[in-house]
JSON list of C-alpha atoms in Angstrom, two decimals:
[
{"chain": "A", "resi": 75, "resn": "UNK", "atom": "CA", "xyz": [-10.76, -14.38, -7.85]},
{"chain": "A", "resi": 76, "resn": "UNK", "atom": "CA", "xyz": [-12.22, -10.84, -8.16]},
{"chain": "A", "resi": 77, "resn": "UNK", "atom": "CA", "xyz": [-13.68, -11.08, -4.71]},
{"chain": "A", "resi": 78, "resn": "UNK", "atom": "CA", "xyz": [-10.56, -12.60, -3.22]},
{"chain": "A", "resi": 79, "resn": "UNK", "atom": "CA", "xyz": [-8.72, -9.52, -4.55]},
{"chain": "A", "resi": 80, "resn": "UNK", "atom": "CA", "xyz": [-11.35, -7.30, -2.86]},
{"chain": "A", "resi": 81, "resn": "UNK", "atom": "CA", "xyz": [-10.93, -9.13, 0.47]},
{"chain": "A", "resi": 82, "resn": "UNK", "atom": "CA", "xyz": [-7.16, -8.91, 0.21]},
{"chain": "A", "resi": 83, "resn": "UNK", "atom": "CA", "xyz": [-7.35, -5.20, -0.65]},
{"chain": "A", "resi": 84, "resn": "UNK", "atom": "CA", "xyz": [-9.58, -4.46, 2.33]},
{"chain": "A", "resi": 85, "resn": "UNK", "atom": "CA", "xyz": [-7.30, -6.41, 4.64]},
{"chain": "A", "resi": 86, "resn": "UNK", "atom": "CA", "xyz": [-4.21, -4.52, 3.34]},
{"chain": "A", "resi": 87, "resn": "UNK", "atom": "CA", "xyz": [-6.12, -1.30, 3.90]},
{"chain": "A", "resi": 88, "resn": "UNK", "atom": "CA", "xyz": [-7.03, -2.31, 7.45]},
{"chain": "A", "resi": 89, "resn": "UNK", "atom": "CA", "xyz": [-3.32, -3.11, 8.20]},
{"chain": "A", "resi": 90, "resn": "UNK", "atom": "CA", "xyz": [-2.22, 0.12, 6.59]},
{"chain": "A", "resi": 91, "resn": "UNK", "atom": "CA", "xyz": [-4.75, 2.11, 8.63]},
{"chain": "A", "resi": 92, "resn": "UNK", "atom": "CA", "xyz": [-3.36, 0.37, 11.72]},
{"chain": "A", "resi": 93, "resn": "UNK", "atom": "CA", "xyz": [0.20, 1.41, 10.80]},
{"chain": "A", "resi": 94, "resn": "UNK", "atom": "CA", "xyz": [-0.96, 4.96, 10.05]},
{"chain": "A", "resi": 95, "resn": "UNK", "atom": "CA", "xyz": [-2.59, 5.30, 13.49]},
{"chain": "A", "resi": 96, "resn": "UNK", "atom": "CA", "xyz": [0.63, 4.12, 15.22]},
{"chain": "A", "resi": 97, "resn": "UNK", "atom": "CA", "xyz": [2.61, 6.62, 13.20]},
{"chain": "A", "resi": 98, "resn": "UNK", "atom": "CA", "xyz": [0.30, 9.41, 14.09]},
{"chain": "A", "resi": 99, "resn": "UNK", "atom": "CA", "xyz": [0.06, 8.40, 17.75]},
{"chain": "A", "resi": 100, "resn": "UNK", "atom": "CA", "xyz": [3.87, 8.42, 18.00]},
{"chain": "A", "resi": 101, "resn": "UNK", "atom": "CA", "xyz": [4.38, 11.97, 16.61]},
{"chain": "A", "resi": 102, "resn": "UNK", "atom": "CA", "xyz": [4.00, 11.45, 12.83]},
{"chain": "A", "resi": 103, "resn": "UNK", "atom": "CA", "xyz": [5.64, 14.24, 10.91]},
{"chain": "A", "resi": 104, "resn": "UNK", "atom": "CA", "xyz": [6.96, 16.00, 14.05]},
{"chain": "A", "resi": 105, "resn": "UNK", "atom": "CA", "xyz": [9.17, 13.13, 15.01]},
{"chain": "A", "resi": 106, "resn": "UNK", "atom": "CA", "xyz": [11.02, 12.86, 11.73]},
{"chain": "A", "resi": 107, "resn": "UNK", "atom": "CA", "xyz": [14.61, 14.04, 12.50]},
{"chain": "A", "resi": 108, "resn": "UNK", "atom": "CA", "xyz": [16.77, 13.21, 9.55]},
{"chain": "A", "resi": 109, "resn": "UNK", "atom": "CA", "xyz": [16.55, 13.03, 5.76]},
{"chain": "A", "resi": 110, "resn": "UNK", "atom": "CA", "xyz": [17.70, 9.44, 5.77]},
{"chain": "A", "resi": 111, "resn": "UNK", "atom": "CA", "xyz": [14.66, 8.11, 7.67]},
{"chain": "A", "resi": 112, "resn": "UNK", "atom": "CA", "xyz": [12.15, 10.88, 6.91]},
{"chain": "A", "resi": 113, "resn": "UNK", "atom": "CA", "xyz": [9.02, 9.74, 5.25]},
{"chain": "A", "resi": 114, "resn": "UNK", "atom": "CA", "xyz": [8.29, 12.11, 2.35]},
{"chain": "A", "resi": 115, "resn": "UNK", "atom": "CA", "xyz": [4.95, 13.85, 3.01]},
{"chain": "A", "resi": 116, "resn": "UNK", "atom": "CA", "xyz": [3.84, 13.38, -0.64]},
{"chain": "A", "resi": 117, "resn": "UNK", "atom": "CA", "xyz": [4.33, 9.61, -0.21]},
{"chain": "A", "resi": 118, "resn": "UNK", "atom": "CA", "xyz": [2.74, 9.44, 3.24]},
{"chain": "A", "resi": 119, "resn": "UNK", "atom": "CA", "xyz": [-0.40, 11.15, 1.85]},
{"chain": "A", "resi": 120, "resn": "UNK", "atom": "CA", "xyz": [-0.20, 9.65, -1.61]},
{"chain": "A", "resi": 121, "resn": "UNK", "atom": "CA", "xyz": [0.13, 6.02, -0.63]},
{"chain": "A", "resi": 122, "resn": "UNK", "atom": "CA", "xyz": [-3.21, 5.67, 1.22]},
{"chain": "A", "resi": 123, "resn": "UNK", "atom": "CA", "xyz": [-4.92, 8.08, -1.22]},
{"chain": "A", "resi": 124, "resn": "UNK", "atom": "CA", "xyz": [-3.83, 5.99, -4.28]},
{"chain": "A", "resi": 125, "resn": "UNK", "atom": "CA", "xyz": [-4.77, 2.82, -2.48]},
{"chain": "A", "resi": 126, "resn": "UNK", "atom": "CA", "xyz": [-8.30, 4.10, -1.65]},
{"chain": "A", "resi": 127, "resn": "UNK", "atom": "CA", "xyz": [-8.81, 5.52, -5.14]},
{"chain": "A", "resi": 128, "resn": "UNK", "atom": "CA", "xyz": [-7.61, 2.15, -6.64]},
{"chain": "A", "resi": 129, "resn": "UNK", "atom": "CA", "xyz": [-9.98, 0.22, -4.33]},
{"chain": "A", "resi": 130, "resn": "UNK", "atom": "CA", "xyz": [-12.88, 2.51, -5.47]},
{"chain": "A", "resi": 131, "resn": "UNK", "atom": "CA", "xyz": [-12.00, 1.75, -9.10]},
{"chain": "A", "resi": 132, "resn": "UNK", "atom": "CA", "xyz": [-11.85, -2.02, -8.29]},
{"chain": "A", "resi": 133, "resn": "UNK", "atom": "CA", "xyz": [-15.27, -1.81, -6.72]},
{"chain": "A", "resi": 134, "resn": "UNK", "atom": "CA", "xyz": [-16.51, -0.01, -9.81]},
{"chain": "A", "resi": 135, "resn": "UNK", "atom": "CA", "xyz": [-15.12, -2.93, -11.90]},
{"chain": "A", "resi": 136, "resn": "UNK", "atom": "CA", "xyz": [-16.92, -5.45, -9.67]},
{"chain": "A", "resi": 137, "resn": "UNK", "atom": "CA", "xyz": [-20.16, -3.57, -10.06]},
{"chain": "A", "resi": 138, "resn": "UNK", "atom": "CA", "xyz": [-20.02, -2.82, -13.80]},
{"chain": "A", "resi": 139, "resn": "UNK", "atom": "CA", "xyz": [-17.67, -5.53, -15.12]},
{"chain": "A", "resi": 140, "resn": "UNK", "atom": "CA", "xyz": [-15.98, -2.88, -17.33]},
{"chain": "A", "resi": 141, "resn": "UNK", "atom": "CA", "xyz": [-12.60, -4.32, -18.05]},
{"chain": "A", "resi": 142, "resn": "UNK", "atom": "CA", "xyz": [-10.88, -0.91, -18.23]},
{"chain": "A", "resi": 143, "resn": "UNK", "atom": "CA", "xyz": [-11.62, -0.40, -14.60]},
{"chain": "A", "resi": 144, "resn": "UNK", "atom": "CA", "xyz": [-9.69, -3.60, -13.72]},
{"chain": "A", "resi": 145, "resn": "UNK", "atom": "CA", "xyz": [-6.66, -2.19, -15.55]},
{"chain": "A", "resi": 146, "resn": "UNK", "atom": "CA", "xyz": [-6.96, 1.22, -13.97]},
{"chain": "A", "resi": 147, "resn": "UNK", "atom": "CA", "xyz": [-7.16, -0.35, -10.51]},
{"chain": "A", "resi": 148, "resn": "UNK", "atom": "CA", "xyz": [-4.00, -2.38, -11.45]},
{"chain": "A", "resi": 149, "resn": "UNK", "atom": "CA", "xyz": [-2.29, 0.83, -12.51]},
{"chain": "A", "resi": 150, "resn": "UNK", "atom": "CA", "xyz": [-3.17, 2.42, -9.18]},
{"chain": "A", "resi": 151, "resn": "UNK", "atom": "CA", "xyz": [-1.66, -0.56, -7.40]},
{"chain": "A", "resi": 152, "resn": "UNK", "atom": "CA", "xyz": [1.57, -0.04, -9.29]},
{"chain": "A", "resi": 153, "resn": "UNK", "atom": "CA", "xyz": [1.76, 3.48, -7.81]},
{"chain": "A", "resi": 154, "resn": "UNK", "atom": "CA", "xyz": [0.73, 2.21, -4.40]},
{"chain": "A", "resi": 155, "resn": "UNK", "atom": "CA", "xyz": [3.34, -0.60, -4.41]},
{"chain": "A", "resi": 156, "resn": "UNK", "atom": "CA", "xyz": [6.09, 1.80, -5.54]},
{"chain": "A", "resi": 157, "resn": "UNK", "atom": "CA", "xyz": [5.25, 4.18, -2.78]},
{"chain": "A", "resi": 158, "resn": "UNK", "atom": "CA", "xyz": [4.89, 1.42, -0.21]},
{"chain": "A", "resi": 159, "resn": "UNK", "atom": "CA", "xyz": [8.30, 0.14, -1.16]},
{"chain": "A", "resi": 160, "resn": "UNK", "atom": "CA", "xyz": [9.80, 3.50, -0.65]},
{"chain": "A", "resi": 161, "resn": "UNK", "atom": "CA", "xyz": [8.20, 3.73, 2.85]},
{"chain": "A", "resi": 162, "resn": "UNK", "atom": "CA", "xyz": [9.37, 0.25, 3.64]},
{"chain": "A", "resi": 163, "resn": "UNK", "atom": "CA", "xyz": [12.95, 0.96, 2.74]},
{"chain": "A", "resi": 164, "resn": "UNK", "atom": "CA", "xyz": [12.89, 4.11, 4.82]},
{"chain": "A", "resi": 165, "resn": "UNK", "atom": "CA", "xyz": [11.50, 2.10, 7.71]},
{"chain": "A", "resi": 166, "resn": "UNK", "atom": "CA", "xyz": [14.26, -0.51, 7.35]},
{"chain": "A", "resi": 167, "resn": "UNK", "atom": "CA", "xyz": [17.05, 2.11, 7.22]},
{"chain": "A", "resi": 168, "resn": "UNK", "atom": "CA", "xyz": [15.80, 3.60, 10.48]},
{"chain": "A", "resi": 169, "resn": "UNK", "atom": "CA", "xyz": [15.64, 0.12, 12.14]},
{"chain": "A", "resi": 170, "resn": "UNK", "atom": "CA", "xyz": [19.38, -0.26, 11.63]},
{"chain": "A", "resi": 171, "resn": "UNK", "atom": "CA", "xyz": [19.99, 1.98, 14.53]},
{"chain": "A", "resi": 172, "resn": "UNK", "atom": "CA", "xyz": [22.58, 4.27, 12.89]},
{"chain": "A", "resi": 173, "resn": "UNK", "atom": "CA", "xyz": [20.12, 6.99, 12.08]},
{"chain": "A", "resi": 174, "resn": "UNK", "atom": "CA", "xyz": [17.54, 9.08, 14.09]},
{"chain": "A", "resi": 175, "resn": "UNK", "atom": "CA", "xyz": [14.43, 7.02, 14.68]},
{"chain": "A", "resi": 176, "resn": "UNK", "atom": "CA", "xyz": [11.00, 8.43, 13.76]},
{"chain": "A", "resi": 177, "resn": "UNK", "atom": "CA", "xyz": [7.48, 7.67, 14.72]},
{"chain": "A", "resi": 178, "resn": "UNK", "atom": "CA", "xyz": [7.58, 4.74, 12.17]},
{"chain": "A", "resi": 179, "resn": "UNK", "atom": "CA", "xyz": [9.97, 2.77, 14.35]},
{"chain": "A", "resi": 180, "resn": "UNK", "atom": "CA", "xyz": [7.03, 2.03, 16.63]},
{"chain": "A", "resi": 181, "resn": "UNK", "atom": "CA", "xyz": [5.59, -0.13, 13.95]},
{"chain": "A", "resi": 182, "resn": "UNK", "atom": "CA", "xyz": [5.41, -3.81, 14.95]},
{"chain": "A", "resi": 183, "resn": "UNK", "atom": "CA", "xyz": [7.37, -5.83, 12.43]},
{"chain": "A", "resi": 184, "resn": "UNK", "atom": "CA", "xyz": [4.53, -8.34, 12.14]},
{"chain": "A", "resi": 185, "resn": "UNK", "atom": "CA", "xyz": [2.08, -5.55, 11.12]},
{"chain": "A", "resi": 186, "resn": "UNK", "atom": "CA", "xyz": [4.46, -4.31, 8.45]},
{"chain": "A", "resi": 187, "resn": "UNK", "atom": "CA", "xyz": [4.92, -7.88, 7.24]},
{"chain": "A", "resi": 188, "resn": "UNK", "atom": "CA", "xyz": [1.18, -8.58, 7.09]},
{"chain": "A", "resi": 189, "resn": "UNK", "atom": "CA", "xyz": [0.55, -5.29, 5.29]},
{"chain": "A", "resi": 190, "resn": "UNK", "atom": "CA", "xyz": [3.25, -6.07, 2.70]},
{"chain": "A", "resi": 191, "resn": "UNK", "atom": "CA", "xyz": [2.33, -9.66, 2.07]},
{"chain": "A", "resi": 192, "resn": "UNK", "atom": "CA", "xyz": [-1.38, -8.91, 1.76]},
{"chain": "A", "resi": 193, "resn": "UNK", "atom": "CA", "xyz": [-0.61, -5.96, -0.54]},
{"chain": "A", "resi": 194, "resn": "UNK", "atom": "CA", "xyz": [1.51, -8.17, -2.82]},
{"chain": "A", "resi": 195, "resn": "UNK", "atom": "CA", "xyz": [-1.35, -10.79, -2.77]},
{"chain": "A", "resi": 196, "resn": "UNK", "atom": "CA", "xyz": [-3.82, -8.12, -3.82]},
{"chain": "A", "resi": 197, "resn": "UNK", "atom": "CA", "xyz": [-1.45, -6.99, -6.65]},
{"chain": "A", "resi": 198, "resn": "UNK", "atom": "CA", "xyz": [-1.15, -10.53, -7.96]},
{"chain": "A", "resi": 199, "resn": "UNK", "atom": "CA", "xyz": [-4.86, -11.18, -7.75]},
{"chain": "A", "resi": 200, "resn": "UNK", "atom": "CA", "xyz": [-5.84, -7.98, -9.43]},
{"chain": "A", "resi": 201, "resn": "UNK", "atom": "CA", "xyz": [-3.31, -8.50, -12.18]},
{"chain": "A", "resi": 202, "resn": "UNK", "atom": "CA", "xyz": [-4.47, -12.10, -12.88]},
{"chain": "A", "resi": 203, "resn": "UNK", "atom": "CA", "xyz": [-8.09, -11.03, -12.81]},
{"chain": "A", "resi": 204, "resn": "UNK", "atom": "CA", "xyz": [-7.30, -8.11, -15.30]},
{"chain": "A", "resi": 205, "resn": "UNK", "atom": "CA", "xyz": [-5.56, -10.62, -17.65]},
{"chain": "A", "resi": 206, "resn": "UNK", "atom": "CA", "xyz": [-8.37, -13.12, -17.31]},
{"chain": "A", "resi": 207, "resn": "UNK", "atom": "CA", "xyz": [-11.19, -10.67, -18.03]},
{"chain": "A", "resi": 208, "resn": "UNK", "atom": "CA", "xyz": [-9.25, -9.06, -20.90]},
{"chain": "A", "resi": 209, "resn": "UNK", "atom": "CA", "xyz": [-9.06, -12.46, -22.66]},
{"chain": "A", "resi": 210, "resn": "UNK", "atom": "CA", "xyz": [-12.71, -12.98, -22.24]},
{"chain": "A", "resi": 211, "resn": "UNK", "atom": "CA", "xyz": [-13.74, -9.72, -23.86]}
]
């Protein structure tokens, strides 16, 4: 299960990187017109940074098998998922057509769906692994 979580995490990161590239290619921060659809810069920067940091901690867990690392990676995922949900809701609001559209409106819905589903899968696998290894120690 640990390596399935790693694979899911890497796939979520790849899909997220794809979305980030689309956002940047379509103007990124410069194309954010209204507060309703604006992506907060702290979240735009924090979401991938927290995800990469969590992935690094997860890899540290896989290498060392120190249970605390599994829980720290899970905590990082809590932050990442919260930030991702915030970005997702802003993206949905902009897709309604009543507000100014930013660079994120160029995201293919399928890519957003894949990123979200794989992220939730990662979250569940990391959580189950952390529980399982905590019982064993």
